[in-house]
Amino acid sequence: MKMESSLWLVPLMIALAASWSSTAVVQGQLKNGFYSSSCPKAEAIVRSAVESAFKDDPSIAPGLLRLHFHDCFVQGCDGSVLISGPNAERSAPQNLGIRGFEVIDAAKTQLEASCPGVVSCADILALAARDSVDLSNGPSWAVPTGRRDGRVSSASQAAVLPSPLDSIAAQRQKFAAKGLDDHDLVTLAGAHTIGQTECRFMSYRLYNFTATGNADPTISQSFLAQLQTLCPRNGNGLKKIPLDRDSHGNFDTSFFKNVKAGNGVLESDQRLWDDANTRRIVENYAGTIRGLFGFRFDFEFSKAMIKMSGVEVKTGRDGEIRKVCSRVN
């Protein structure tokens, strides 16, 4: 009986495998194993740097994932978010709190010692994001590499980044501008299954949200009480709270179950339940058949990450290979 009940999964797994194969097609001039000859240990060196940081502080994983996301949405995945300076991307208000720069720098230092002038900072970011998810009990995937680093980093261009305050319409527009659809939007939002935010980014939902003293009505009453305890009125705005109340250190599907139940922490996340199309995708990931939906989300997240990490990349003779990630050559 157990064998019969599991047989129906076989067609799905075959279909997913076929879809995975099509996803592996390189985007632009990116390809899997780009450094196999020029720097064979490149991916292992990045992995080692991420593992070392993760061992000391597991919360670095969502930080590195967010860093890659923020890089790709501004001028494409070109490492421009890593450049320091008073008017650079990383100084923009939208990039408040991004972290993980020291991990990328550590990997770059080792790579320059092993293969000088070969591996781009943009590729280090893409690899570090993958390794961060893997270390958080999420999926792993082959990362197409061959990106080159951008030479321009402007704080003013960070306005295109999605915001915790965004409506579905605003989120949809920002993702569509990068060639990403609703399925990508919801799937990538699932990255919030790991990590934390600060009270200042969501406490406005808890007090006088409607200008009549009421909280955001989309928050479940039981969760509202928990959030108000964590983030009291006029409390410490820098206090950190989990984005996924059930398992913020584990990459799983509980984020979608929370959104379905009205337990999304960020307004932009909870808004995924307001729109018929995004709600359908959330429901698919929040399903109750044990194991199946976790498997599907892992697969779809890997696919969406490969797609996002190919946004507006610089390859060939475009850009450069930075010697130090925080400044242009």
PDB file of C-alpha atoms in Angstrom, residues 20-219:
ATOM      1  CA  TRP A  20      15.371  21.491 -14.182  1.00  0.00           C
ATOM      2  CA  SER A  21      17.267  20.469 -17.292  1.00  0.00           C
ATOM      3  CA  SER A  22      15.764  23.331 -19.284  1.00  0.00           C
ATOM      4  CA  THR A  23      16.543  25.766 -16.475  1.00  0.00           C
ATOM      5  CA  ALA A  24      20.204  24.786 -16.640  1.00  0.00           C
ATOM      6  CA  VAL A  25      20.497  26.457 -20.033  1.00  0.00           C
ATOM      7  CA  VAL A  26      22.940  29.320 -19.598  1.00  0.00           C
ATOM      8  CA  GLN A  27      21.698  32.892 -19.566  1.00  0.00           C
ATOM      9  CA  GLY A  28      23.687  35.110 -21.891  1.00  0.00           C
ATOM     10  CA  GLN A  29      27.290  34.016 -21.672  1.00  0.00           C
ATOM     11  CA  LEU A  30      27.039  32.553 -18.197  1.00  0.00           C
ATOM     12  CA  LYS A  31      27.706  28.861 -17.856  1.00  0.00           C
ATOM     13  CA  ASN A  32      28.116  26.217 -15.218  1.00  0.00           C
ATOM     14  CA  GLY A  33      31.757  25.555 -14.413  1.00  0.00           C
ATOM     15  CA  PHE A  34      32.989  28.809 -15.957  1.00  0.00           C
ATOM     16  CA  TYR A  35      36.111  28.690 -13.755  1.00  0.00           C
ATOM     17  CA  SER A  36      36.811  24.960 -14.121  1.00  0.00           C
ATOM     18  CA  SER A  37      40.056  25.677 -15.976  1.00  0.00           C
ATOM     19  CA  SER A  38      40.990  29.220 -14.967  1.00  0.00           C
ATOM     20  CA  CYS A  39      40.386  28.760 -11.217  1.00  0.00           C
ATOM     21  CA  PRO A  40      39.312  25.179 -10.424  1.00  0.00           C
ATOM     22  CA  LYS A  41      38.985  25.777  -6.674  1.00  0.00           C
ATOM     23  CA  ALA A  42      36.918  28.953  -7.003  1.00  0.00           C
ATOM     24  CA  GLU A  43      33.626  27.528  -5.756  1.00  0.00           C
ATOM     25  CA  ALA A  44      35.325  25.592  -2.955  1.00  0.00           C
ATOM     26  CA  ILE A  45      37.088  28.737  -1.769  1.00  0.00           C
ATOM     27  CA  VAL A  46      33.821  30.693  -1.641  1.00  0.00           C
ATOM     28  CA  ARG A  47      32.113  27.801   0.118  1.00  0.00           C
ATOM     29  CA  SER A  48      34.867  27.671   2.730  1.00  0.00           C
ATOM     30  CA  ALA A  49      34.524  31.396   3.468  1.00  0.00           C
ATOM     31  CA  VAL A  50      30.749  31.112   3.839  1.00  0.00           C
ATOM     32  CA  GLU A  51      30.994  28.005   6.014  1.00  0.00           C
ATOM     33  CA  SER A  52      33.484  29.710   8.318  1.00  0.00           C
ATOM     34  CA  ALA A  53      31.221  32.742   8.764  1.00  0.00           C
ATOM     35  CA  PHE A  54      28.114  30.565   9.161  1.00  0.00           C
ATOM     36  CA  LYS A  55      29.782  28.508  11.880  1.00  0.00           C
ATOM     37  CA  ASP A  56      30.365  31.670  13.905  1.00  0.00           C
ATOM     38  CA  ASP A  57      27.010  33.262  13.102  1.00  0.00           C
ATOM     39  CA  PRO A  58      24.255  31.347  11.248  1.00  0.00           C
ATOM     40  CA  SER A  59      22.344  34.623  10.747  1.00  0.00           C
ATOM     41  CA  ILE A  60      24.924  35.559   8.115  1.00  0.00           C
ATOM     42  CA  ALA A  61      23.129  33.222   5.696  1.00  0.00           C
ATOM     43  CA  PRO A  62      20.032  35.395   5.127  1.00  0.00           C
ATOM     44  CA  GLY A  63      22.346  38.420   5.091  1.00  0.00           C
ATOM     45  CA  LEU A  64      24.323  37.053   2.142  1.00  0.00           C
ATOM     46  CA  LEU A  65      21.149  35.980   0.351  1.00  0.00           C
ATOM     47  CA  ARG A  66      19.712  39.484   0.721  1.00  0.00           C
ATOM     48  CA  LEU A  67      22.997  41.032  -0.433  1.00  0.00           C
ATOM     49  CA  HIS A  68      22.838  39.106  -3.709  1.00  0.00           C
ATOM     50  CA  PHE A  69      19.162  39.996  -4.177  1.00  0.00           C
ATOM     51  CA  HIS A  70      19.845  43.696  -3.666  1.00  0.00           C
ATOM     52  CA  ASP A  71      22.781  43.539  -6.051  1.00  0.00           C
ATOM     53  CA  CYS A  72      20.737  42.001  -8.868  1.00  0.00           C
ATOM     54  CA  PHE A  73      17.840  44.461  -8.638  1.00  0.00           C
ATOM     55  CA  VAL A  74      20.066  47.508  -9.156  1.00  0.00           C
ATOM     56  CA  GLN A  75      21.901  47.550 -12.493  1.00  0.00           C
ATOM     57  CA  GLY A  76      21.829  43.769 -12.640  1.00  0.00           C
ATOM     58  CA  CYS A  77      24.007  41.196 -10.853  1.00  0.00           C
ATOM     59  CA  ASP A  78      27.294  43.060 -11.206  1.00  0.00           C
ATOM     60  CA  GLY A  79      28.617  43.409  -7.654  1.00  0.00           C
ATOM     61  CA  SER A  80      27.852  47.139  -7.605  1.00  0.00           C
ATOM     62  CA  VAL A  81      26.269  46.833  -4.145  1.00  0.00           C
ATOM     63  CA  LEU A  82      29.718  45.945  -2.775  1.00  0.00           C
ATOM     64  CA  ILE A  83      31.359  49.234  -3.762  1.00  0.00           C
ATOM     65  CA  SER A  84      31.798  51.561  -0.799  1.00  0.00           C
ATOM     66  CA  GLY A  85      31.459  55.331  -0.827  1.00  0.00           C
ATOM     67  CA  PRO A  86      29.137  58.079   0.417  1.00  0.00           C
ATOM     68  CA  ASN A  87      27.049  57.995  -2.770  1.00  0.00           C
ATOM     69  CA  ALA A  88      27.344  54.293  -3.571  1.00  0.00           C
ATOM     70  CA  GLU A  89      24.433  51.824  -3.572  1.00  0.00           C
ATOM     71  CA  ARG A  90      25.228  50.381  -0.192  1.00  0.00           C
ATOM     72  CA  SER A  91      24.761  53.823   1.409  1.00  0.00           C
ATOM     73  CA  ALA A  92      21.193  54.172   0.100  1.00  0.00           C
ATOM     74  CA  PRO A  93      18.307  54.080   2.629  1.00  0.00           C
ATOM     75  CA  GLN A  94      16.903  51.043   0.815  1.00  0.00           C
ATOM     76  CA  ASN A  95      20.076  49.153   1.699  1.00  0.00           C
ATOM     77  CA  LEU A  96      19.914  49.916   5.388  1.00  0.00           C
ATOM     78  CA  GLY A  97      21.051  46.893   7.352  1.00  0.00           C
ATOM     79  CA  ILE A  98      22.494  44.841   4.511  1.00  0.00           C
ATOM     80  CA  ARG A  99      25.413  42.756   5.678  1.00  0.00           C
ATOM     81  CA  GLY A 100      27.889  40.079   4.715  1.00  0.00           C
ATOM     82  CA  PHE A 101      30.487  42.285   3.050  1.00  0.00           C
ATOM     83  CA  GLU A 102      33.282  40.857   5.185  1.00  0.00           C
ATOM     84  CA  VAL A 103      32.479  37.326   3.975  1.00  0.00           C
ATOM     85  CA  ILE A 104      32.686  38.381   0.332  1.00  0.00           C
ATOM     86  CA  ASP A 105      35.952  40.221   1.066  1.00  0.00           C
ATOM     87  CA  ALA A 106      37.408  37.137   2.772  1.00  0.00           C
ATOM     88  CA  ALA A 107      36.555  34.952  -0.209  1.00  0.00           C
ATOM     89  CA  LYS A 108      37.961  37.531  -2.630  1.00  0.00           C
ATOM     90  CA  THR A 109      41.252  37.781  -0.726  1.00  0.00           C
ATOM     91  CA  GLN A 110      41.690  34.006  -0.934  1.00  0.00           C
ATOM     92  CA  LEU A 111      40.715  33.931  -4.597  1.00  0.00           C
ATOM     93  CA  GLU A 112      43.166  36.689  -5.500  1.00  0.00           C
ATOM     94  CA  ALA A 113      45.936  34.733  -3.793  1.00  0.00           C
ATOM     95  CA  SER A 114      45.008  31.592  -5.709  1.00  0.00           C
ATOM     96  CA  CYS A 115      43.828  32.984  -9.060  1.00  0.00           C
ATOM     97  CA  PRO A 116      44.563  36.719  -9.331  1.00  0.00           C
ATOM     98  CA  GLY A 117      42.253  38.753 -11.537  1.00  0.00           C
ATOM     99  CA  VAL A 118      40.034  35.827 -12.503  1.00  0.00           C
ATOM    100  CA  VAL A 119      36.921  35.520 -10.305  1.00  0.00           C
ATOM    101  CA  SER A 120      34.482  38.427 -10.191  1.00  0.00           C
ATOM    102  CA  CYS A 121      32.910  39.808  -7.041  1.00  0.00           C
ATOM    103  CA  ALA A 122      29.505  39.410  -8.705  1.00  0.00           C
ATOM    104  CA  ASP A 123      30.088  35.670  -9.056  1.00  0.00           C
ATOM    105  CA  ILE A 124      31.278  35.426  -5.453  1.00  0.00           C
ATOM    106  CA  LEU A 125      27.953  36.955  -4.386  1.00  0.00           C
ATOM    107  CA  ALA A 126      25.935  34.489  -6.465  1.00  0.00           C
ATOM    108  CA  LEU A 127      27.891  31.511  -5.123  1.00  0.00           C
ATOM    109  CA  ALA A 128      27.726  32.746  -1.521  1.00  0.00           C
ATOM    110  CA  ALA A 129      23.935  33.133  -1.769  1.00  0.00           C
ATOM    111  CA  ARG A 130      23.592  29.539  -2.974  1.00  0.00           C
ATOM    112  CA  ASP A 131      25.868  28.224  -0.229  1.00  0.00           C
ATOM    113  CA  SER A 132      23.959  30.208   2.412  1.00  0.00           C
ATOM    114  CA  VAL A 133      20.680  28.564   1.440  1.00  0.00           C
ATOM    115  CA  ASP A 134      22.299  25.132   1.378  1.00  0.00           C
ATOM    116  CA  LEU A 135      23.808  25.611   4.842  1.00  0.00           C
ATOM    117  CA  SER A 136      20.356  26.626   6.154  1.00  0.00           C
ATOM    118  CA  ASN A 137      18.959  23.193   5.190  1.00  0.00           C
ATOM    119  CA  GLY A 138      17.653  24.502   1.894  1.00  0.00           C
ATOM    120  CA  PRO A 139      18.388  23.381  -1.664  1.00  0.00           C
ATOM    121  CA  SER A 140      21.638  23.670  -3.563  1.00  0.00           C
ATOM    122  CA  TRP A 141      21.955  24.286  -7.279  1.00  0.00           C
ATOM    123  CA  ALA A 142      24.550  24.714  -9.995  1.00  0.00           C
ATOM    124  CA  VAL A 143      25.279  28.437 -10.285  1.00  0.00           C
ATOM    125  CA  PRO A 144      26.023  29.637 -13.826  1.00  0.00           C
ATOM    126  CA  THR A 145      29.094  31.882 -13.581  1.00  0.00           C
ATOM    127  CA  GLY A 146      31.020  34.261 -15.784  1.00  0.00           C
ATOM    128  CA  ARG A 147      29.635  37.592 -14.543  1.00  0.00           C
ATOM    129  CA  ARG A 148      31.888  40.615 -14.627  1.00  0.00           C
ATOM    130  CA  ASP A 149      31.880  43.468 -12.141  1.00  0.00           C
ATOM    131  CA  GLY A 150      30.258  46.825 -12.807  1.00  0.00           C
ATOM    132  CA  ARG A 151      32.165  50.069 -12.515  1.00  0.00           C
ATOM    133  CA  VAL A 152      29.228  52.244 -11.412  1.00  0.00           C
ATOM    134  CA  SER A 153      27.450  52.269  -8.062  1.00  0.00           C
ATOM    135  CA  SER A 154      24.889  54.974  -7.329  1.00  0.00           C
ATOM    136  CA  ALA A 155      22.687  55.312  -4.253  1.00  0.00           C
ATOM    137  CA  SER A 156      19.982  57.043  -6.292  1.00  0.00           C
ATOM    138  CA  GLN A 157      19.468  53.924  -8.403  1.00  0.00           C
ATOM    139  CA  ALA A 158      18.522  51.853  -5.343  1.00  0.00           C
ATOM    140  CA  ALA A 159      14.989  53.284  -5.520  1.00  0.00           C
ATOM    141  CA  VAL A 160      14.054  50.331  -7.738  1.00  0.00           C
ATOM    142  CA  LEU A 161      14.485  47.883  -4.843  1.00  0.00           C
ATOM    143  CA  PRO A 162      11.305  46.266  -3.489  1.00  0.00           C
ATOM    144  CA  SER A 163      10.177  47.749  -0.166  1.00  0.00           C
ATOM    145  CA  PRO A 164       8.473  46.179   2.880  1.00  0.00           C
ATOM    146  CA  LEU A 165       5.706  48.754   2.334  1.00  0.00           C
ATOM    147  CA  ASP A 166       5.034  47.789  -1.303  1.00  0.00           C
ATOM    148  CA  SER A 167       1.598  46.801  -2.511  1.00  0.00           C
ATOM    149  CA  ILE A 168       1.267  43.800  -4.806  1.00  0.00           C
ATOM    150  CA  ALA A 169       1.003  46.169  -7.760  1.00  0.00           C
ATOM    151  CA  ALA A 170       4.290  47.850  -6.820  1.00  0.00           C
ATOM    152  CA  GLN A 171       6.027  44.529  -6.211  1.00  0.00           C
ATOM    153  CA  ARG A 172       4.752  43.145  -9.505  1.00  0.00           C
ATOM    154  CA  GLN A 173       5.993  46.196 -11.414  1.00  0.00           C
ATOM    155  CA  LYS A 174       9.466  46.045  -9.860  1.00  0.00           C
ATOM    156  CA  PHE A 175       9.866  42.340 -10.548  1.00  0.00           C
ATOM    157  CA  ALA A 176       8.488  42.613 -14.079  1.00  0.00           C
ATOM    158  CA  ALA A 177      11.055  45.332 -14.820  1.00  0.00           C
ATOM    159  CA  LYS A 178      13.706  42.653 -14.207  1.00  0.00           C
ATOM    160  CA  GLY A 179      11.974  40.021 -16.318  1.00  0.00           C
ATOM    161  CA  LEU A 180      10.546  38.230 -13.285  1.00  0.00           C
ATOM    162  CA  ASP A 181       6.896  37.154 -13.087  1.00  0.00           C
ATOM    163  CA  ASP A 182       4.426  36.539 -10.248  1.00  0.00           C
ATOM    164  CA  HIS A 183       5.700  33.014  -9.719  1.00  0.00           C
ATOM    165  CA  ASP A 184       9.240  34.337  -9.295  1.00  0.00           C
ATOM    166  CA  LEU A 185       7.986  37.076  -6.974  1.00  0.00           C
ATOM    167  CA  VAL A 186       6.264  34.689  -4.560  1.00  0.00           C
ATOM    168  CA  THR A 187       8.997  32.068  -4.768  1.00  0.00           C
ATOM    169  CA  LEU A 188      11.793  34.547  -4.050  1.00  0.00           C
ATOM    170  CA  ALA A 189       9.765  36.117  -1.225  1.00  0.00           C
ATOM    171  CA  GLY A 190      10.034  32.665   0.317  1.00  0.00           C
ATOM    172  CA  ALA A 191      13.636  33.565   1.141  1.00  0.00           C
ATOM    173  CA  HIS A 192      12.059  35.229   4.187  1.00  0.00           C
ATOM    174  CA  THR A 193      11.744  31.754   5.660  1.00  0.00           C
ATOM    175  CA  ILE A 194      15.177  32.535   7.126  1.00  0.00           C
ATOM    176  CA  GLY A 195      16.376  35.718   8.746  1.00  0.00           C
ATOM    177  CA  GLN A 196      15.117  38.601  10.801  1.00  0.00           C
ATOM    178  CA  THR A 197      13.912  42.152  10.411  1.00  0.00           C
ATOM    179  CA  GLU A 198      13.820  45.090  12.822  1.00  0.00           C
ATOM    180  CA  CYS A 199      10.774  46.466  14.607  1.00  0.00           C
ATOM    181  CA  ARG A 200      11.120  49.807  12.806  1.00  0.00           C
ATOM    182  CA  PHE A 201      10.303  48.127   9.476  1.00  0.00           C
ATOM    183  CA  MET A 202       6.977  46.691  10.595  1.00  0.00           C
ATOM    184  CA  SER A 203       5.785  48.274  13.872  1.00  0.00           C
ATOM    185  CA  TYR A 204       3.664  50.791  11.929  1.00  0.00           C
ATOM    186  CA  ARG A 205       1.379  47.826  11.173  1.00  0.00           C
ATOM    187  CA  LEU A 206       0.722  47.320  14.874  1.00  0.00           C
ATOM    188  CA  TYR A 207      -0.402  50.785  15.972  1.00  0.00           C
ATOM    189  CA  ASN A 208      -2.664  53.285  14.217  1.00  0.00           C
ATOM    190  CA  PHE A 209      -2.237  51.572  10.841  1.00  0.00           C
ATOM    191  CA  THR A 210      -5.646  52.825   9.703  1.00  0.00           C
ATOM    192  CA  ALA A 211      -5.250  56.287  11.274  1.00  0.00           C
ATOM    193  CA  THR A 212      -8.018  55.348  13.703  1.00  0.00           C
ATOM    194  CA  GLY A 213      -5.801  53.618  16.237  1.00  0.00           C
ATOM    195  CA  ASN A 214      -6.292  50.142  14.809  1.00  0.00           C
ATOM    196  CA  ALA A 215      -3.677  47.621  13.680  1.00  0.00           C
ATOM    197  CA  ASP A 216      -3.367  46.227  10.173  1.00  0.00           C
ATOM    198  CA  PRO A 217      -6.521  44.087   9.882  1.00  0.00           C
ATOM    199  CA  THR A 218      -4.719  41.431   7.847  1.00  0.00           C
ATOM    200  CA  ILE A 219      -2.681  40.387  10.908  1.00  0.00           C
TER     201      ILE A 219
END
